[in-house]
Coordinates of C-alpha atoms in Angstrom, one line a residue:
Chain A
X12 CA -49.3 -35.4 -41.7
X13 CA -52.0 -33.3 -43.1
X14 CA -55.2 -32.5 -41.2
X15 CA -58.7 -33.2 -42.4
X16 CA -59.7 -31.4 -45.6
X17 CA -62.3 -28.6 -45.6
X18 CA -65.3 -30.9 -46.3
X19 CA -64.0 -33.4 -43.8
X20 CA -63.7 -30.7 -41.2
X21 CA -67.3 -29.6 -41.9
X22 CA -68.5 -33.2 -41.3
X23 CA -66.6 -33.3 -38.0
X24 CA -67.9 -29.9 -36.9
X25 CA -71.5 -30.9 -37.8
X26 CA -71.1 -34.1 -35.8
X27 CA -69.8 -32.3 -32.8
X28 CA -72.5 -29.7 -33.1
X29 CA -75.1 -32.4 -33.2
X30 CA -73.6 -34.2 -30.2
X31 CA -73.4 -31.0 -28.2
X32 CA -77.2 -30.8 -28.3
X33 CA -77.5 -34.0 -26.5
X34 CA -77.8 -33.3 -22.7
X35 CA -75.0 -34.8 -20.7
X36 CA -76.2 -36.1 -17.4
X37 CA -74.3 -34.9 -14.4
X38 CA -72.2 -37.5 -12.8
X39 CA -74.3 -37.6 -9.7
X40 CA -77.3 -37.7 -12.0
X41 CA -80.8 -36.6 -11.5
X42 CA -81.8 -40.1 -12.3
X43 CA -79.9 -41.4 -9.3
X44 CA -81.4 -38.8 -7.1
X45 CA -84.9 -39.7 -8.3
X46 CA -84.2 -43.3 -7.6
X47 CA -82.9 -42.4 -4.2
X48 CA -86.1 -40.6 -3.4
X49 CA -87.9 -43.8 -4.3
X50 CA -85.9 -45.4 -1.6
X51 CA -84.9 -48.2 -3.9
X52 CA -81.2 -48.1 -3.2
X53 CA -78.5 -50.6 -4.1
X54 CA -74.8 -49.9 -3.8
X55 CA -73.2 -50.2 -7.1
X56 CA -70.2 -48.0 -7.5
X57 CA -71.2 -44.8 -9.2
X58 CA -68.4 -42.3 -8.7
X59 CA -69.2 -38.8 -7.6
X60 CA -67.2 -35.9 -6.4
X61 CA -67.0 -34.7 -2.9
X62 CA -69.5 -32.0 -3.7
X63 CA -71.8 -34.4 -5.3
X64 CA -71.4 -36.9 -2.4
X65 CA -73.3 -34.6 -0.1
X66 CA -76.5 -36.4 -0.9
X67 CA -75.1 -39.8 -0.2
X68 CA -75.6 -41.6 3.0
X69 CA -72.1 -42.6 3.7
X70 CA -69.8 -39.7 2.8
X71 CA -67.5 -40.5 5.7
X72 CA -66.8 -43.9 4.4
X73 CA -66.0 -42.8 0.9
X74 CA -62.4 -43.3 -0.2
X75 CA -60.4 -40.3 -1.0
X76 CA -57.9 -39.4 -3.7
X77 CA -55.9 -36.3 -3.2
X78 CA -58.6 -34.8 -0.9
X79 CA -61.4 -35.7 -3.3
X80 CA -64.0 -38.0 -1.9
X81 CA -65.0 -40.8 -4.2
X82 CA -68.3 -42.0 -3.0
X83 CA -69.1 -45.5 -4.1
X84 CA -72.5 -46.1 -2.9
X85 CA -75.5 -44.4 -4.3
X86 CA -75.9 -45.4 -7.9
X87 CA -79.2 -46.9 -7.9
X88 CA -80.4 -49.8 -10.0
X89 CA -83.7 -51.5 -9.7
X90 CA -83.2 -55.1 -9.1
X91 CA -84.3 -56.7 -12.3
X92 CA -86.4 -59.9 -12.1
X93 CA -85.6 -60.7 -15.7
X94 CA -82.7 -63.1 -15.1
X95 CA -84.7 -65.1 -12.5
X96 CA -87.7 -65.1 -14.8
X97 CA -85.6 -66.5 -17.6
X98 CA -84.1 -69.1 -15.3
X99 CA -87.6 -70.1 -14.2
X100 CA -88.9 -70.4 -17.7
X101 CA -85.9 -72.5 -18.7
X102 CA -86.3 -74.7 -15.7
X103 CA -90.0 -75.2 -16.5
X104 CA -89.2 -76.0 -20.1
X105 CA -86.6 -78.6 -19.1
X106 CA -89.0 -80.2 -16.6
X107 CA -91.8 -80.4 -19.3
X108 CA -89.9 -81.3 -22.4
X109 CA -86.7 -82.8 -20.9
X110 CA -88.0 -86.4 -20.6
X111 CA -89.5 -86.4 -24.0
X112 CA -86.3 -85.0 -25.5
X113 CA -84.3 -87.6 -23.6
X114 CA -86.4 -90.4 -25.1
X115 CA -86.1 -88.9 -28.5
X116 CA -82.4 -88.8 -28.4
X117 CA -82.0 -92.2 -26.8
X118 CA -83.6 -93.8 -29.8
X119 CA -87.3 -94.3 -30.5
X120 CA -90.3 -92.7 -28.9
X121 CA -91.3 -95.8 -26.9
X122 CA -89.3 -98.3 -25.1
X123 CA -88.7 -101.4 -27.2
X124 CA -88.4 -104.7 -25.4
X125 CA -86.3 -107.2 -27.3
X126 CA -88.3 -109.7 -29.2
X127 CA -87.6 -113.3 -28.4
X128 CA -87.9 -115.6 -31.4
X129 CA -90.5 -118.4 -31.4
X130 CA -89.1 -121.9 -30.8
X131 CA -89.3 -124.3 -33.7
X132 CA -89.5 -128.0 -33.5
X133 CA -89.0 -130.0 -36.7
X134 CA -90.1 -133.6 -37.0
X135 CA -90.2 -135.9 -40.1
X136 CA -92.6 -138.6 -40.6
X137 CA -89.8 -141.0 -41.3
X138 CA -86.0 -140.9 -41.2
X139 CA -85.4 -143.2 -44.1
X140 CA -86.8 -142.8 -47.7
X141 CA -86.3 -144.3 -51.1
X142 CA -84.8 -142.0 -53.7
X143 CA -87.7 -140.3 -55.5
X144 CA -90.1 -140.8 -52.6
X145 CA -91.9 -137.7 -51.1
X146 CA -90.3 -136.5 -48.0
X147 CA -92.8 -135.1 -45.5
X148 CA -92.7 -133.7 -42.0
X149 CA -94.1 -131.1 -39.6
X150 CA -92.8 -128.0 -38.0
X151 CA -94.2 -126.8 -34.6
X152 CA -93.8 -123.1 -33.9
X153 CA -94.3 -122.0 -30.3
X154 CA -94.4 -118.3 -29.7
X155 CA -92.9 -116.7 -26.6
X156 CA -94.0 -113.2 -27.5
X157 CA -96.8 -111.8 -29.7
X158 CA -95.4 -111.5 -33.2
X159 CA -96.2 -112.2 -36.8
X160 CA -94.5 -115.1 -38.6
X161 CA -93.2 -113.7 -41.9
X162 CA -91.3 -116.5 -43.4
X163 CA -90.9 -120.2 -42.7
X164 CA -88.5 -122.2 -44.8
X165 CA -87.0 -125.7 -44.8
X166 CA -83.5 -126.3 -46.0
X167 CA -81.6 -129.4 -47.0
X168 CA -77.9 -129.9 -46.7
X169 CA -76.0 -133.0 -47.8
X170 CA -74.1 -134.5 -44.8
X171 CA -71.3 -135.5 -47.2
X172 CA -70.8 -131.9 -48.2
X173 CA -70.6 -130.9 -44.5
X174 CA -68.0 -133.6 -43.8
X175 CA -66.0 -132.4 -46.8
X176 CA -65.9 -129.0 -45.3
X177 CA -68.1 -127.3 -47.8
X178 CA -69.6 -124.1 -46.6
X179 CA -73.3 -124.5 -45.8
X180 CA -74.0 -121.1 -47.1
X181 CA -72.8 -122.0 -50.5
X182 CA -74.7 -125.3 -50.7
X183 CA -77.9 -124.7 -48.8
X184 CA -79.8 -123.5 -51.7
X185 CA -82.6 -126.1 -51.7
X186 CA -85.2 -124.2 -49.8
X187 CA -88.8 -125.1 -49.4
X188 CA -90.6 -121.9 -48.4
X189 CA -93.8 -122.4 -46.6
X190 CA -96.2 -119.5 -47.1
X191 CA -97.1 -118.2 -43.7
X192 CA -98.3 -114.8 -42.6
X193 CA -100.1 -115.3 -39.4
X194 CA -100.1 -113.5 -36.1
X195 CA -99.3 -115.4 -33.0
X196 CA -99.9 -114.7 -29.4
X197 CA -97.5 -115.5 -26.6
X198 CA -97.6 -119.2 -25.6
X199 CA -99.5 -120.4 -28.6
X200 CA -98.3 -123.2 -30.9
X201 CA -98.9 -123.6 -34.6
X202 CA -98.2 -126.6 -36.8
X203 CA -97.1 -126.5 -40.4
X204 CA -97.0 -129.6 -42.6
X205 CA -94.6 -129.7 -45.5
X206 CA -93.9 -132.3 -48.2
X207 CA -91.0 -132.4 -50.5
X208 CA -92.3 -133.9 -53.7
X209 CA -89.2 -135.0 -55.5
X210 CA -91.0 -135.6 -58.7
X211 CA -92.0 -132.0 -58.8
X212 CA -88.9 -130.5 -57.3
X213 CA -85.6 -130.2 -58.9
X214 CA -83.8 -133.2 -57.6
X215 CA -83.0 -132.1 -54.2
X216 CA -82.6 -135.7 -53.1
X217 CA -81.3 -136.8 -56.5
X218 CA -78.7 -139.2 -55.0
X219 CA -78.7 -141.5 -52.1
X220 CA -77.0 -140.5 -48.9
X221 CA -77.7 -138.7 -45.7
X222 CA -79.2 -135.2 -45.6
X223 CA -79.6 -132.7 -42.8
X224 CA -82.9 -131.0 -42.8
X225 CA -83.6 -127.9 -40.7
X226 CA -86.1 -125.1 -40.6
X227 CA -85.7 -121.3 -40.4
X228 CA -88.3 -118.8 -39.3
X229 CA -88.3 -115.0 -39.4
X230 CA -90.9 -113.3 -37.2
X231 CA -91.6 -109.7 -36.7
X232 CA -93.3 -107.6 -34.1
X233 CA -94.4 -104.0 -34.2
X234 CA -93.8 -101.9 -31.2
X235 CA -94.7 -98.3 -31.6
X236 CA -93.1 -97.2 -34.8
X237 CA -90.4 -99.9 -34.6
X238 CA -90.3 -103.2 -36.4
X239 CA -88.2 -105.8 -34.7
X240 CA -87.3 -109.0 -36.4
X241 CA -86.1 -112.2 -34.9
X242 CA -84.8 -115.4 -36.5
X243 CA -85.4 -118.8 -35.0
X244 CA -83.8 -122.1 -36.0
X245 CA -85.3 -125.5 -35.6
X246 CA -83.4 -128.6 -34.6
X247 CA -81.6 -130.5 -37.3
X248 CA -83.0 -133.9 -38.4
X249 CA -81.0 -136.3 -40.5
X250 CA -82.8 -138.2 -43.2
X251 CA -81.3 -141.1 -45.2
X252 CA -82.1 -141.8 -48.8
X253 CA -81.5 -145.2 -50.2
Chain B
X17 CA -43.4 -38.6 -7.0
X18 CA -44.1 -42.4 -6.8
X19 CA -45.8 -44.3 -9.5
X20 CA -48.9 -44.8 -7.4
X21 CA -49.2 -41.1 -6.5
X22 CA -48.8 -40.3 -10.2
X23 CA -51.6 -42.7 -11.0
X24 CA -53.9 -41.3 -8.4
X25 CA -53.2 -37.8 -9.5
X26 CA -53.9 -38.7 -13.2
X27 CA -57.1 -40.5 -12.4
X28 CA -58.2 -37.8 -9.9
X29 CA -57.5 -35.1 -12.4
X30 CA -59.5 -37.0 -15.0
X31 CA -62.3 -37.4 -12.5
X32 CA -62.4 -33.7 -11.9
X33 CA -62.3 -32.8 -15.5
X34 CA -65.9 -32.2 -16.4
X35 CA -65.0 -31.5 -20.0
X36 CA -63.3 -34.9 -20.4
X37 CA -66.4 -36.5 -18.9
X38 CA -68.6 -34.8 -21.5
X39 CA -66.2 -35.7 -24.3
X40 CA -66.1 -39.4 -23.5
X41 CA -69.9 -39.4 -22.9
X42 CA -70.5 -37.9 -26.3
X43 CA -68.0 -40.2 -27.9
X44 CA -69.9 -43.2 -26.5
X45 CA -73.2 -41.7 -27.8
X46 CA -71.6 -41.3 -31.2
X47 CA -70.4 -44.9 -31.2
X48 CA -74.0 -46.0 -30.6
X49 CA -74.9 -45.9 -26.9
X50 CA -78.0 -44.3 -25.5
X51 CA -77.6 -41.6 -22.9
X52 CA -78.4 -44.0 -20.1
X53 CA -76.1 -46.6 -21.5
X54 CA -73.3 -44.1 -22.0
X55 CA -73.7 -42.8 -18.5
X56 CA -73.7 -46.2 -16.9
X57 CA -70.7 -47.4 -18.9
X58 CA -68.7 -44.3 -18.2
X59 CA -69.3 -44.5 -14.5
X60 CA -68.2 -48.1 -14.5
X61 CA -65.1 -47.1 -16.4
X62 CA -64.2 -44.4 -13.9
X63 CA -64.7 -46.9 -11.1
X64 CA -62.5 -49.4 -12.8
X65 CA -59.8 -46.7 -13.3
X66 CA -59.7 -46.2 -9.6
X67 CA -59.3 -49.9 -8.9
X68 CA -56.3 -50.2 -11.2
X69 CA -53.1 -51.0 -9.4
X70 CA -51.0 -50.1 -12.4
X71 CA -50.6 -46.5 -13.4
X72 CA -52.7 -45.5 -16.4
X73 CA -51.1 -43.9 -19.4
X74 CA -53.4 -41.8 -21.5
X75 CA -56.4 -41.8 -19.3
X76 CA -58.8 -40.5 -21.9
X77 CA -58.2 -43.3 -24.3
X78 CA -58.3 -45.9 -21.5
X79 CA -61.6 -44.6 -20.2
X80 CA -63.1 -44.5 -23.7
X81 CA -62.1 -48.0 -24.5
X82 CA -63.1 -49.5 -21.1
X83 CA -66.4 -47.6 -21.2
X84 CA -67.1 -48.8 -24.6
X85 CA -66.4 -52.4 -23.7
X86 CA -68.8 -52.0 -20.7
X87 CA -71.4 -50.6 -22.9
X88 CA -71.2 -53.4 -25.4
X89 CA -71.4 -56.0 -22.6
X90 CA -74.5 -54.2 -21.2
X91 CA -76.0 -54.0 -24.7
X92 CA -75.7 -57.8 -25.1
X93 CA -77.3 -58.3 -21.7
X94 CA -80.1 -55.9 -22.7
X95 CA -80.7 -57.7 -26.0
X96 CA -80.9 -61.0 -24.2
X97 CA -83.5 -59.7 -21.8
X98 CA -85.2 -57.4 -24.2
X99 CA -88.6 -59.1 -24.1
X100 CA -88.7 -58.9 -20.3
X101 CA -87.3 -55.4 -20.2
X102 CA -89.8 -53.9 -22.6
X103 CA -92.0 -52.6 -19.9
X104 CA -89.1 -50.6 -18.3
X105 CA -88.5 -47.0 -19.2
X106 CA -85.8 -46.1 -21.7
X107 CA -84.6 -42.7 -22.7
X108 CA -84.2 -42.5 -26.5
X109 CA -81.8 -40.0 -28.0
X110 CA -83.4 -37.7 -30.5
X111 CA -81.3 -38.5 -33.5
X112 CA -82.0 -36.4 -36.6
X113 CA -82.6 -38.8 -39.5
X114 CA -80.0 -38.2 -42.2
X115 CA -77.9 -36.2 -39.8
X116 CA -74.2 -36.8 -39.3
X117 CA -74.7 -38.7 -36.1
X118 CA -77.1 -41.0 -37.7
X119 CA -74.7 -41.7 -40.6
X120 CA -71.7 -42.2 -38.2
X121 CA -73.7 -44.8 -36.4
X122 CA -74.1 -46.7 -39.7
X123 CA -70.3 -47.1 -40.1
X124 CA -68.7 -50.4 -39.2
X125 CA -67.7 -50.6 -35.6
X126 CA -63.9 -50.3 -36.1
X127 CA -64.3 -47.2 -38.3
X128 CA -66.7 -45.7 -35.8
X129 CA -64.3 -46.3 -32.9
X130 CA -61.4 -44.7 -34.8
X131 CA -63.4 -41.8 -36.2
X132 CA -65.0 -41.0 -32.8
X133 CA -61.7 -41.3 -30.9
X134 CA -60.0 -39.0 -33.4
X135 CA -62.6 -36.4 -33.9
X136 CA -65.0 -36.4 -30.9
X137 CA -62.7 -37.4 -28.2
X138 CA -59.8 -35.5 -29.8
X139 CA -57.1 -38.1 -29.5
X140 CA -54.1 -38.0 -31.9
X141 CA -53.4 -40.7 -34.3
X142 CA -50.8 -42.2 -32.0
X143 CA -53.0 -42.0 -28.9
X144 CA -55.9 -43.6 -30.8
X145 CA -53.6 -46.4 -32.0
X146 CA -52.4 -47.1 -28.5
X147 CA -55.8 -46.9 -26.9
X148 CA -57.4 -49.3 -29.4
X149 CA -54.3 -51.5 -29.7
X150 CA -53.8 -51.1 -33.4
X151 CA -51.1 -49.7 -35.6
X152 CA -50.7 -46.0 -36.5
X153 CA -51.2 -46.8 -40.2
X154 CA -54.4 -48.7 -39.5
X155 CA -55.8 -45.7 -37.6
X156 CA -55.0 -43.4 -40.5
X157 CA -56.4 -45.8 -43.1
X158 CA -59.6 -46.5 -41.1
X159 CA -60.1 -42.8 -40.4
X160 CA -59.7 -42.1 -44.1
X161 CA -62.2 -44.8 -45.0
X162 CA -64.7 -43.5 -42.4
X163 CA -64.5 -40.0 -43.8
X164 CA -64.7 -41.2 -47.3
X165 CA -67.9 -43.2 -46.5
X166 CA -69.4 -40.3 -44.6
X167 CA -68.7 -37.9 -47.6
X168 CA -70.5 -40.4 -49.8
X169 CA -73.4 -40.9 -47.4
X170 CA -73.9 -37.2 -46.7
X171 CA -73.4 -36.1 -50.3
X172 CA -73.7 -32.4 -50.5
X173 CA -75.7 -32.0 -47.4
X174 CA -72.9 -30.5 -45.3

């Protein structure tokens, strides 16, 4: 193996020359002595030779290796408050911001109570109509919590289709939407009249038979930044068309 | 001579060797430590050497590596607590800008370690490889890279 080239050797020499100008503290160190004079002592395991150990307080207790005393005690370090300050700052931050963060991560800034849908009661003015006659009735909405009624609709489903096992979702297309956009307070009742003018509508009751009529309501409440919707169903009323 | 006696003798000899102390101290400074940090880390390494139950082979390399590890751990702690430690005194090393020491400190850590172990501490290729736990070839290559980089950085200044 070849040694470093000439220019490499000059770099190494220059580095060593530069390093040799840096004073090397003695192992028993003036710094330690100065700290000792301040009386701020804390045993920490600085190793010093027997000669150096003369200034230590417990030379007799120092362990020895081959006759050389290895004094462990007098390296001095000021106790730093920094870790405790950091812990205190962190604890304060957790105490202040912890609950808010917990709320943030548990979903939503404010507690949302579940919205109970209003109760609906459907009543028809008659349970038997002639084909082509106007079907009319009334829906009573009783709110159990403050909310806004967004949509109220009445649907009609032929009983024959239900008995034949036809899915209501596929047939219940005849909807009468009642335009409602009113706020309600808890415990209040509202009445909505509806009429089903068969001359104007597209033959909902085109043929005679039994029909089931029910109403559906969608209400909404605003709580903080959350919008909670609830759906309520009215009782079913059967109407016969002759 | 028993293994333990041999260990004690090698550590004790190392402890009494003022020149070795200076060399490792300077090596730590060259790697990047301040004088305070180097002094603390080296004392910790000596202490740890005495606590070893297994005999130490190649005490110089062992002390250098352990002291360096201590220094890096201390440095991380100092960085963490820097805002709170700002008021405390700190002895800065007068480093000549553009000097070799300043350029050595710009090398990547692995190159710095190898270069310093080889040329400041005076370890052989083999001793450096064993101390740092890397292959002989890696030491040669890393040392070569470090010298090449230093030549480029220093230009014709040396």
